[in-house]
Amino acid sequence: MTGAVLHPRVGPRRGGARASTWWGKAWVRAVEEASYAEADLRAARALARGGHVGQIATEPGRYVASVDDARGLWTVEGTLPVLDHSGLTALVETVAAVAGRVAALVAGELPHDLVEQADESGAELLPSGYELGSVCGCDHWTDPCVHALAVLYQLAWLVDADPFVLFQLRGLSRDELLARLHARAVVAADVEADVDLDQAVEAALYAARIVDEAESSASGMDIHQPQADDPVR
């Protein structure tokens, strides 16, 4: 996988396979929308909680992981549609539109208004159930199968802890987002500098024009105004 990120394996953990953040819960809702049966979800949660999912590798539009169960070891490859060029641009602009959004993302937070504004701009971050595609080596007839659902549950935990995982899956890695924001800030600074220079030149030209007009007016008064010592006729 080109440019893939390999996430640490999650060991057995107590409790449910649910997420804790609002965006993680939205991911889980999409996973459960994609499932065909509640029994598959229960089995997938058991696999996820039991530490049966190997390290998950993520890259734009794709994730891969292995899952072991009583029948063997299975490889799951999943997909999520990436944003097109205009969508990626809109996402970057949305992040840059409000101060503090970058800091929130770096701190592991995903502002709700960022997601809403991105959606309105045509850059949907959170997936729906029909977007979660998968292929597994098992003979289960459903898509996603139990193994894919287990991987998707653990992906919810990754997205929970780091929203940049979601950005990467949608086609915009953390480094690329920060690089685009930096480039955008540099361009904005250059434009502002050019505008300030243009304004300064315009102000100087205006001042010079005022001086010229004032001097011309004073010269006209010297020629046409009568002097105090001129003889009265």
PDB file of C-alpha atoms in Angstrom:
ATOM      1  CA  MET A   1       0.000   0.000   0.000  1.00  0.00           C
ATOM      2  CA  THR A   2       1.565   3.268  -1.148  1.00  0.00           C
ATOM      3  CA  GLY A   3       1.759   5.877   1.598  1.00  0.00           C
ATOM      4  CA  ALA A   4      -0.010   3.576   4.016  1.00  0.00           C
ATOM      5  CA  VAL A   5      -0.084   4.069   7.773  1.00  0.00           C
ATOM      6  CA  LEU A   6       0.224   0.904   9.850  1.00  0.00           C
ATOM      7  CA  HIS A   7      -1.644   1.285  13.128  1.00  0.00           C
ATOM      8  CA  PRO A   8      -0.727  -0.624  16.302  1.00  0.00           C
ATOM      9  CA  ARG A   9      -2.668  -3.801  16.942  1.00  0.00           C
ATOM     10  CA  VAL A  10      -5.456  -3.465  19.494  1.00  0.00           C
ATOM     11  CA  GLY A  11      -5.402  -6.164  22.145  1.00  0.00           C
ATOM     12  CA  PRO A  12      -8.424  -7.614  23.931  1.00  0.00           C
ATOM     13  CA  ARG A  13     -10.501  -4.990  25.675  1.00  0.00           C
ATOM     14  CA  ARG A  14     -13.492  -5.078  27.932  1.00  0.00           C
ATOM     15  CA  GLY A  15     -16.793  -3.405  27.233  1.00  0.00           C
ATOM     16  CA  GLY A  16     -18.553  -2.920  23.949  1.00  0.00           C
ATOM     17  CA  ALA A  17     -17.168  -2.193  20.538  1.00  0.00           C
ATOM     18  CA  ARG A  18     -18.820   1.200  20.547  1.00  0.00           C
ATOM     19  CA  ALA A  19     -17.031   4.494  20.054  1.00  0.00           C
ATOM     20  CA  SER A  20     -16.867   7.322  22.564  1.00  0.00           C
ATOM     21  CA  THR A  21     -16.855  10.478  20.400  1.00  0.00           C
ATOM     22  CA  TRP A  22     -19.720  11.796  18.311  1.00  0.00           C
ATOM     23  CA  TRP A  23     -17.804  11.194  15.058  1.00  0.00           C
ATOM     24  CA  GLY A  24     -16.769   7.704  16.141  1.00  0.00           C
ATOM     25  CA  LYS A  25     -20.393   6.900  16.898  1.00  0.00           C
ATOM     26  CA  ALA A  26     -21.348   8.205  13.453  1.00  0.00           C
ATOM     27  CA  TRP A  27     -18.824   5.771  11.960  1.00  0.00           C
ATOM     28  CA  VAL A  28     -20.338   2.910  13.989  1.00  0.00           C
ATOM     29  CA  ARG A  29     -23.820   3.829  12.739  1.00  0.00           C
ATOM     30  CA  ALA A  30     -22.549   3.520   9.172  1.00  0.00           C
ATOM     31  CA  VAL A  31     -21.020   0.130   9.968  1.00  0.00           C
ATOM     32  CA  GLU A  32     -24.288  -1.128  11.420  1.00  0.00           C
ATOM     33  CA  GLU A  33     -26.232   0.274   8.458  1.00  0.00           C
ATOM     34  CA  ALA A  34     -23.996  -1.773   6.165  1.00  0.00           C
ATOM     35  CA  SER A  35     -24.588  -5.054   8.024  1.00  0.00           C
ATOM     36  CA  TYR A  36     -27.180  -7.587   6.907  1.00  0.00           C
ATOM     37  CA  ALA A  37     -27.914  -9.152  10.306  1.00  0.00           C
ATOM     38  CA  GLU A  38     -27.656  -8.369  13.992  1.00  0.00           C
ATOM     39  CA  ALA A  39     -26.030 -11.783  14.509  1.00  0.00           C
ATOM     40  CA  ASP A  40     -23.161 -10.700  12.227  1.00  0.00           C
ATOM     41  CA  LEU A  41     -22.725  -7.535  14.267  1.00  0.00           C
ATOM     42  CA  ARG A  42     -22.606  -9.458  17.548  1.00  0.00           C
ATOM     43  CA  ALA A  43     -20.000 -11.859  16.169  1.00  0.00           C
ATOM     44  CA  ALA A  44     -17.971  -8.938  14.750  1.00  0.00           C
ATOM     45  CA  ARG A  45     -18.008  -7.084  18.066  1.00  0.00           C
ATOM     46  CA  ALA A  46     -16.777 -10.229  19.818  1.00  0.00           C
ATOM     47  CA  LEU A  47     -13.884 -10.528  17.352  1.00  0.00           C
ATOM     48  CA  ALA A  48     -12.995  -6.857  17.695  1.00  0.00           C
ATOM     49  CA  ARG A  49     -13.128  -6.890  21.508  1.00  0.00           C
ATOM     50  CA  GLY A  50     -11.240 -10.167  21.693  1.00  0.00           C
ATOM     51  CA  GLY A  51      -8.183  -8.809  19.893  1.00  0.00           C
ATOM     52  CA  HIS A  52      -8.658 -11.008  16.825  1.00  0.00           C
ATOM     53  CA  VAL A  53      -7.960  -8.167  14.383  1.00  0.00           C
ATOM     54  CA  GLY A  54      -4.347  -7.661  13.345  1.00  0.00           C
ATOM     55  CA  GLN A  55      -2.672  -4.368  12.588  1.00  0.00           C
ATOM     56  CA  ILE A  56      -4.803  -2.186  10.338  1.00  0.00           C
ATOM     57  CA  ALA A  57      -3.116  -0.415   7.435  1.00  0.00           C
ATOM     58  CA  THR A  58      -4.890   2.643   6.044  1.00  0.00           C
ATOM     59  CA  GLU A  59      -4.302   4.749   2.954  1.00  0.00           C
ATOM     60  CA  PRO A  60      -6.509   7.059   0.880  1.00  0.00           C
ATOM     61  CA  GLY A  61      -9.627   5.102  -0.032  1.00  0.00           C
ATOM     62  CA  ARG A  62      -8.463   1.753   1.357  1.00  0.00           C
ATOM     63  CA  TYR A  63      -7.730  -0.288   4.474  1.00  0.00           C
ATOM     64  CA  VAL A  64      -6.322  -3.797   4.992  1.00  0.00           C
ATOM     65  CA  ALA A  65      -6.179  -6.075   8.045  1.00  0.00           C
ATOM     66  CA  SER A  66      -6.169  -9.742   8.971  1.00  0.00           C
ATOM     67  CA  VAL A  67      -8.744 -11.377  11.244  1.00  0.00           C
ATOM     68  CA  ASP A  68      -8.479 -14.774  12.894  1.00  0.00           C
ATOM     69  CA  ASP A  69     -11.348 -16.927  14.089  1.00  0.00           C
ATOM     70  CA  ALA A  70     -11.949 -20.597  14.842  1.00  0.00           C
ATOM     71  CA  ARG A  71     -11.774 -21.467  11.130  1.00  0.00           C
ATOM     72  CA  GLY A  72      -8.527 -19.731  10.254  1.00  0.00           C
ATOM     73  CA  LEU A  73      -6.873 -16.431   9.336  1.00  0.00           C
ATOM     74  CA  TRP A  74      -8.593 -14.127   6.860  1.00  0.00           C
ATOM     75  CA  THR A  75      -7.470 -11.013   5.019  1.00  0.00           C
ATOM     76  CA  VAL A  76      -9.926  -8.161   4.713  1.00  0.00           C
ATOM     77  CA  GLU A  77      -9.525  -5.376   2.149  1.00  0.00           C
ATOM     78  CA  GLY A  78     -11.965  -2.514   2.441  1.00  0.00           C
ATOM     79  CA  THR A  79     -12.676   0.666   0.515  1.00  0.00           C
ATOM     80  CA  LEU A  80     -14.101   4.109   1.148  1.00  0.00           C
ATOM     81  CA  PRO A  81     -14.601   6.620  -1.681  1.00  0.00           C
ATOM     82  CA  VAL A  82     -12.044   9.425  -1.687  1.00  0.00           C
ATOM     83  CA  LEU A  83     -13.019  13.029  -2.287  1.00  0.00           C
ATOM     84  CA  ASP A  84     -12.442  14.415  -5.760  1.00  0.00           C
ATOM     85  CA  HIS A  85     -10.236  17.446  -6.420  1.00  0.00           C
ATOM     86  CA  SER A  86     -12.969  19.997  -5.739  1.00  0.00           C
ATOM     87  CA  GLY A  87     -14.004  18.125  -2.594  1.00  0.00           C
ATOM     88  CA  LEU A  88     -10.445  18.093  -1.241  1.00  0.00           C
ATOM     89  CA  THR A  89     -10.091  21.808  -1.989  1.00  0.00           C
ATOM     90  CA  ALA A  90     -13.390  22.513  -0.238  1.00  0.00           C
ATOM     91  CA  LEU A  91     -12.259  20.498   2.783  1.00  0.00           C
ATOM     92  CA  VAL A  92      -9.011  22.443   3.079  1.00  0.00           C
ATOM     93  CA  GLU A  93     -10.899  25.744   2.749  1.00  0.00           C
ATOM     94  CA  THR A  94     -13.370  24.624   5.404  1.00  0.00           C
ATOM     95  CA  VAL A  95     -10.604  23.775   7.858  1.00  0.00           C
ATOM     96  CA  ALA A  96      -8.941  27.135   7.193  1.00  0.00           C
ATOM     97  CA  ALA A  97     -12.173  29.138   7.448  1.00  0.00           C
ATOM     98  CA  VAL A  98     -12.300  29.235  11.256  1.00  0.00           C
ATOM     99  CA  ALA A  99      -9.400  29.851  13.620  1.00  0.00           C
ATOM    100  CA  GLY A 100      -8.686  26.988  15.968  1.00  0.00           C
ATOM    101  CA  ARG A 101      -9.848  24.138  13.747  1.00  0.00           C
ATOM    102  CA  VAL A 102      -6.329  22.947  12.966  1.00  0.00           C
ATOM    103  CA  ALA A 103      -5.414  23.017  16.641  1.00  0.00           C
ATOM    104  CA  ALA A 104      -8.549  21.025  17.461  1.00  0.00           C
ATOM    105  CA  LEU A 105      -7.692  18.359  14.881  1.00  0.00           C
ATOM    106  CA  VAL A 106      -4.116  18.076  16.123  1.00  0.00           C
ATOM    107  CA  ALA A 107      -5.506  17.682  19.651  1.00  0.00           C
ATOM    108  CA  GLY A 108      -7.695  14.791  18.476  1.00  0.00           C
ATOM    109  CA  GLU A 109     -10.977  16.683  18.212  1.00  0.00           C
ATOM    110  CA  LEU A 110     -13.291  16.932  15.206  1.00  0.00           C
ATOM    111  CA  PRO A 111     -15.446  20.081  15.424  1.00  0.00           C
ATOM    112  CA  HIS A 112     -19.065  19.386  14.551  1.00  0.00           C
ATOM    113  CA  ASP A 113     -19.433  22.625  12.594  1.00  0.00           C
ATOM    114  CA  LEU A 114     -16.388  21.706  10.487  1.00  0.00           C
ATOM    115  CA  VAL A 115     -18.087  18.496   9.352  1.00  0.00           C
ATOM    116  CA  GLU A 116     -21.382  20.297   8.687  1.00  0.00           C
ATOM    117  CA  GLN A 117     -19.749  23.052   6.626  1.00  0.00           C
ATOM    118  CA  ALA A 118     -17.622  20.535   4.744  1.00  0.00           C
ATOM    119  CA  ASP A 119     -20.748  18.532   3.868  1.00  0.00           C
ATOM    120  CA  GLU A 120     -22.447  21.692   2.618  1.00  0.00           C
ATOM    121  CA  SER A 121     -19.401  22.364   0.422  1.00  0.00           C
ATOM    122  CA  GLY A 122     -19.545  18.904  -1.116  1.00  0.00           C
ATOM    123  CA  ALA A 123     -16.806  17.321   1.018  1.00  0.00           C
ATOM    124  CA  GLU A 124     -18.527  14.610   3.046  1.00  0.00           C
ATOM    125  CA  LEU A 125     -16.194  13.250   5.696  1.00  0.00           C
ATOM    126  CA  LEU A 126     -18.307  10.745   7.605  1.00  0.00           C
ATOM    127  CA  PRO A 127     -19.329   7.687   5.603  1.00  0.00           C
ATOM    128  CA  SER A 128     -22.731   6.188   5.045  1.00  0.00           C
ATOM    129  CA  GLY A 129     -23.302   2.459   5.146  1.00  0.00           C
ATOM    130  CA  TYR A 130     -23.405   1.948   1.369  1.00  0.00           C
ATOM    131  CA  GLU A 131     -19.924   3.522   0.994  1.00  0.00           C
ATOM    132  CA  LEU A 132     -18.188   0.861   3.084  1.00  0.00           C
ATOM    133  CA  GLY A 133     -17.075  -1.757   0.585  1.00  0.00           C
ATOM    134  CA  SER A 134     -15.034  -4.840   1.495  1.00  0.00           C
ATOM    135  CA  VAL A 135     -13.556  -8.088   0.175  1.00  0.00           C
ATOM    136  CA  CYS A 136     -12.614 -11.035   2.384  1.00  0.00           C
ATOM    137  CA  GLY A 137     -11.123 -14.449   1.710  1.00  0.00           C
ATOM    138  CA  CYS A 138     -13.831 -16.223   3.694  1.00  0.00           C
ATOM    139  CA  ASP A 139     -16.842 -17.931   2.141  1.00  0.00           C
ATOM    140  CA  HIS A 140     -19.442 -15.759   3.857  1.00  0.00           C
ATOM    141  CA  TRP A 141     -22.049 -14.607   1.329  1.00  0.00           C
ATOM    142  CA  THR A 142     -22.654 -11.151   2.804  1.00  0.00           C
ATOM    143  CA  ASP A 143     -20.688  -7.956   2.176  1.00  0.00           C
ATOM    144  CA  PRO A 144     -19.492  -6.876   4.630  1.00  0.00           C
ATOM    145  CA  CYS A 145     -18.856 -10.228   6.248  1.00  0.00           C
ATOM    146  CA  VAL A 146     -18.249 -10.736   9.968  1.00  0.00           C
ATOM    147  CA  HIS A 147     -14.487 -10.281   9.517  1.00  0.00           C
ATOM    148  CA  ALA A 148     -14.902  -7.008   7.633  1.00  0.00           C
ATOM    149  CA  LEU A 149     -17.336  -5.763  10.269  1.00  0.00           C
ATOM    150  CA  ALA A 150     -14.786  -6.567  12.984  1.00  0.00           C
ATOM    151  CA  VAL A 151     -12.155  -4.498  11.167  1.00  0.00           C
ATOM    152  CA  LEU A 152     -14.635  -1.654  10.697  1.00  0.00           C
ATOM    153  CA  TYR A 153     -15.433  -1.666  14.420  1.00  0.00           C
ATOM    154  CA  GLN A 154     -11.743  -1.320  15.212  1.00  0.00           C
ATOM    155  CA  LEU A 155     -11.443   1.419  12.583  1.00  0.00           C
ATOM    156  CA  ALA A 156     -14.084   3.274  14.574  1.00  0.00           C
ATOM    157  CA  TRP A 157     -11.722   3.162  17.554  1.00  0.00           C
ATOM    158  CA  LEU A 158      -8.888   4.545  15.414  1.00  0.00           C
ATOM    159  CA  VAL A 159     -11.076   7.339  14.039  1.00  0.00           C
ATOM    160  CA  ASP A 160     -12.288   7.960  17.599  1.00  0.00           C
ATOM    161  CA  ALA A 161      -8.749   8.618  18.810  1.00  0.00           C
ATOM    162  CA  ASP A 162      -7.459  10.444  15.735  1.00  0.00           C
ATOM    163  CA  PRO A 163      -9.770  12.218  13.239  1.00  0.00           C
ATOM    164  CA  PHE A 164      -6.858  12.416  10.798  1.00  0.00           C
ATOM    165  CA  VAL A 165      -7.451   8.700  10.084  1.00  0.00           C
ATOM    166  CA  LEU A 166     -10.813   9.713   8.638  1.00  0.00           C
ATOM    167  CA  PHE A 167      -9.196  12.507   6.618  1.00  0.00           C
ATOM    168  CA  GLN A 168      -6.626  10.066   5.250  1.00  0.00           C
ATOM    169  CA  LEU A 169      -9.252   7.528   4.209  1.00  0.00           C
ATOM    170  CA  ARG A 170     -11.094  10.315   2.381  1.00  0.00           C
ATOM    171  CA  GLY A 171      -7.921  11.188   0.465  1.00  0.00           C
ATOM    172  CA  LEU A 172      -6.252  13.881   2.563  1.00  0.00           C
ATOM    173  CA  SER A 173      -3.469  12.806   4.914  1.00  0.00           C
ATOM    174  CA  ARG A 174      -2.439  14.833   7.942  1.00  0.00           C
ATOM    175  CA  ASP A 175       0.814  15.981   6.312  1.00  0.00           C
ATOM    176  CA  GLU A 176      -0.898  16.939   3.060  1.00  0.00           C
ATOM    177  CA  LEU A 177      -3.590  18.902   4.879  1.00  0.00           C
ATOM    178  CA  LEU A 178      -1.011  20.847   6.899  1.00  0.00           C
ATOM    179  CA  ALA A 179       1.080  21.441   3.762  1.00  0.00           C
ATOM    180  CA  ARG A 180      -1.930  22.779   1.863  1.00  0.00           C
ATOM    181  CA  LEU A 181      -2.875  25.036   4.747  1.00  0.00           C
ATOM    182  CA  HIS A 182       0.685  26.365   4.905  1.00  0.00           C
ATOM    183  CA  ALA A 183       0.773  27.021   1.155  1.00  0.00           C
ATOM    184  CA  ARG A 184      -2.589  28.752   1.399  1.00  0.00           C
ATOM    185  CA  ALA A 185      -1.323  30.993   4.219  1.00  0.00           C
ATOM    186  CA  VAL A 186       1.809  31.912   2.218  1.00  0.00           C
ATOM    187  CA  VAL A 187      -0.267  32.887  -0.831  1.00  0.00           C
ATOM    188  CA  ALA A 188      -2.640  34.922   1.335  1.00  0.00           C
ATOM    189  CA  ALA A 189       0.322  36.741   2.936  1.00  0.00           C
ATOM    190  CA  ASP A 190       1.809  37.544  -0.503  1.00  0.00           C
ATOM    191  CA  VAL A 191      -1.535  38.862  -1.750  1.00  0.00           C
ATOM    192  CA  GLU A 192      -1.937  41.008   1.361  1.00  0.00           C
ATOM    193  CA  ALA A 193       1.596  42.383   0.916  1.00  0.00           C
ATOM    194  CA  ASP A 194       0.856  43.228  -2.732  1.00  0.00           C
ATOM    195  CA  VAL A 195      -2.388  44.946  -1.742  1.00  0.00           C
ATOM    196  CA  ASP A 196      -0.593  46.976   0.959  1.00  0.00           C
ATOM    197  CA  LEU A 197       2.083  48.019  -1.565  1.00  0.00           C
ATOM    198  CA  ASP A 198      -0.531  49.010  -4.138  1.00  0.00           C
ATOM    199  CA  GLN A 199      -2.384  51.039  -1.533  1.00  0.00           C
ATOM    200  CA  ALA A 200       0.829  52.779  -0.460  1.00  0.00           C
ATOM    201  CA  VAL A 201       1.722  53.669  -4.079  1.00  0.00           C
ATOM    202  CA  GLU A 202      -1.812  54.917  -4.721  1.00  0.00           C
ATOM    203  CA  ALA A 203      -1.719  57.043  -1.567  1.00  0.00           C
ATOM    204  CA  ALA A 204       1.653  58.527  -2.561  1.00  0.00           C
ATOM    205  CA  LEU A 205       0.420  59.360  -6.074  1.00  0.00           C
ATOM    206  CA  TYR A 206      -2.730  60.922  -4.637  1.00  0.00           C
ATOM    207  CA  ALA A 207      -0.670  63.048  -2.241  1.00  0.00           C
ATOM    208  CA  ALA A 208       1.610  64.188  -5.054  1.00  0.00           C
ATOM    209  CA  ARG A 209      -1.413  65.122  -7.171  1.00  0.00           C
ATOM    210  CA  ILE A 210      -2.835  67.178  -4.297  1.00  0.00           C
ATOM    211  CA  VAL A 211       0.496  69.010  -3.911  1.00  0.00           C
ATOM    212  CA  ASP A 212       0.666  69.730  -7.647  1.00  0.00           C
ATOM    213  CA  GLU A 213      -2.884  71.096  -7.636  1.00  0.00           C
ATOM    214  CA  ALA A 214      -2.131  73.250  -4.631  1.00  0.00           C
ATOM    215  CA  GLU A 215       1.022  74.656  -6.245  1.00  0.00           C
ATOM    216  CA  SER A 216      -0.846  75.348  -9.506  1.00  0.00           C
ATOM    217  CA  SER A 217      -3.576  77.166  -7.608  1.00  0.00           C
ATOM    218  CA  ALA A 218      -1.039  79.284  -5.731  1.00  0.00           C
ATOM    219  CA  SER A 219       0.757  80.182  -8.963  1.00  0.00           C
ATOM    220  CA  GLY A 220      -2.511  81.330 -10.568  1.00  0.00           C
ATOM    221  CA  MET A 221      -3.206  83.618  -7.636  1.00  0.00           C
ATOM    222  CA  ASP A 222       0.225  85.303  -8.047  1.00  0.00           C
ATOM    223  CA  ILE A 223      -0.541  86.190 -11.691  1.00  0.00           C
ATOM    224  CA  HIS A 224      -4.116  87.414 -11.503  1.00  0.00           C
ATOM    225  CA  GLN A 225      -4.655  88.867  -8.034  1.00  0.00           C
ATOM    226  CA  PRO A 226      -3.981  92.636  -7.718  1.00  0.00           C
ATOM    227  CA  GLN A 227      -1.150  93.640  -5.342  1.00  0.00           C
ATOM    228  CA  ALA A 228      -1.710  95.917  -2.413  1.00  0.00           C
ATOM    229  CA  ASP A 229       0.675  98.646  -3.738  1.00  0.00           C
ATOM    230  CA  ASP A 230      -0.844  98.783  -7.237  1.00  0.00           C
ATOM    231  CA  PRO A 231      -2.248 102.224  -8.104  1.00  0.00           C
ATOM    232  CA  VAL A 232      -5.989 102.464  -7.957  1.00  0.00           C
ATOM    233  CA  ARG A 233      -7.548 103.555 -11.217  1.00  0.00           C
TER     234      ARG A 233
END
